[in-house]
Coordinates of C-alpha atoms in Angstrom, one line a residue:
X123 CA 208.7 147.3 182.0
X124 CA 207.7 150.9 181.2
X125 CA 204.6 149.7 179.4
X126 CA 203.6 147.8 182.5
X127 CA 204.1 150.9 184.7
X128 CA 202.1 153.0 182.2
X129 CA 199.3 150.4 182.4
X130 CA 199.2 150.7 186.2
X131 CA 199.3 154.5 186.0
X132 CA 196.3 154.5 183.6
X133 CA 194.4 152.2 186.0
X134 CA 195.1 154.5 188.9
X135 CA 194.1 157.6 186.9
X136 CA 190.8 155.9 185.9
X137 CA 190.1 155.0 189.5
X138 CA 190.8 158.6 190.6
X139 CA 188.8 160.4 187.9
X140 CA 185.9 158.0 187.5
X141 CA 184.1 158.9 190.7
X142 CA 184.5 162.6 189.9
X143 CA 183.2 162.2 186.4
X144 CA 180.2 160.2 187.7
X145 CA 179.6 162.9 190.3
X146 CA 179.8 165.7 187.7
X147 CA 177.4 163.8 185.4
X148 CA 175.0 163.2 188.2
X149 CA 175.2 166.9 189.2
X150 CA 174.7 168.1 185.6
X151 CA 171.7 165.9 184.9
X152 CA 170.1 166.9 188.2
X153 CA 170.6 170.6 187.3
X154 CA 169.1 170.1 183.8
X155 CA 166.1 168.2 185.1
X156 CA 165.5 170.9 187.7
X157 CA 165.8 173.6 185.1
X158 CA 163.4 171.8 182.8
X159 CA 160.8 171.3 185.5
X160 CA 161.2 174.9 186.5
X161 CA 160.7 176.1 182.9
X162 CA 157.6 174.0 182.5
X163 CA 156.3 175.3 185.8
X164 CA 156.9 178.9 184.8
X165 CA 155.2 178.3 181.4
X166 CA 152.1 176.8 183.1
X167 CA 151.8 179.8 185.4
X168 CA 149.2 182.3 184.1
X169 CA 150.7 185.6 183.2

């Protein structure tokens, strides 16, 4: 019975954390791509 409860708990934790993880990954990738484009833009600029 305890194993069954643990299984339910794990499922609940996954459901709770997954959206946050996805959001964080999305945010991070957006920041990185922005940073990359900014860097390339700065490098292209004549000094």
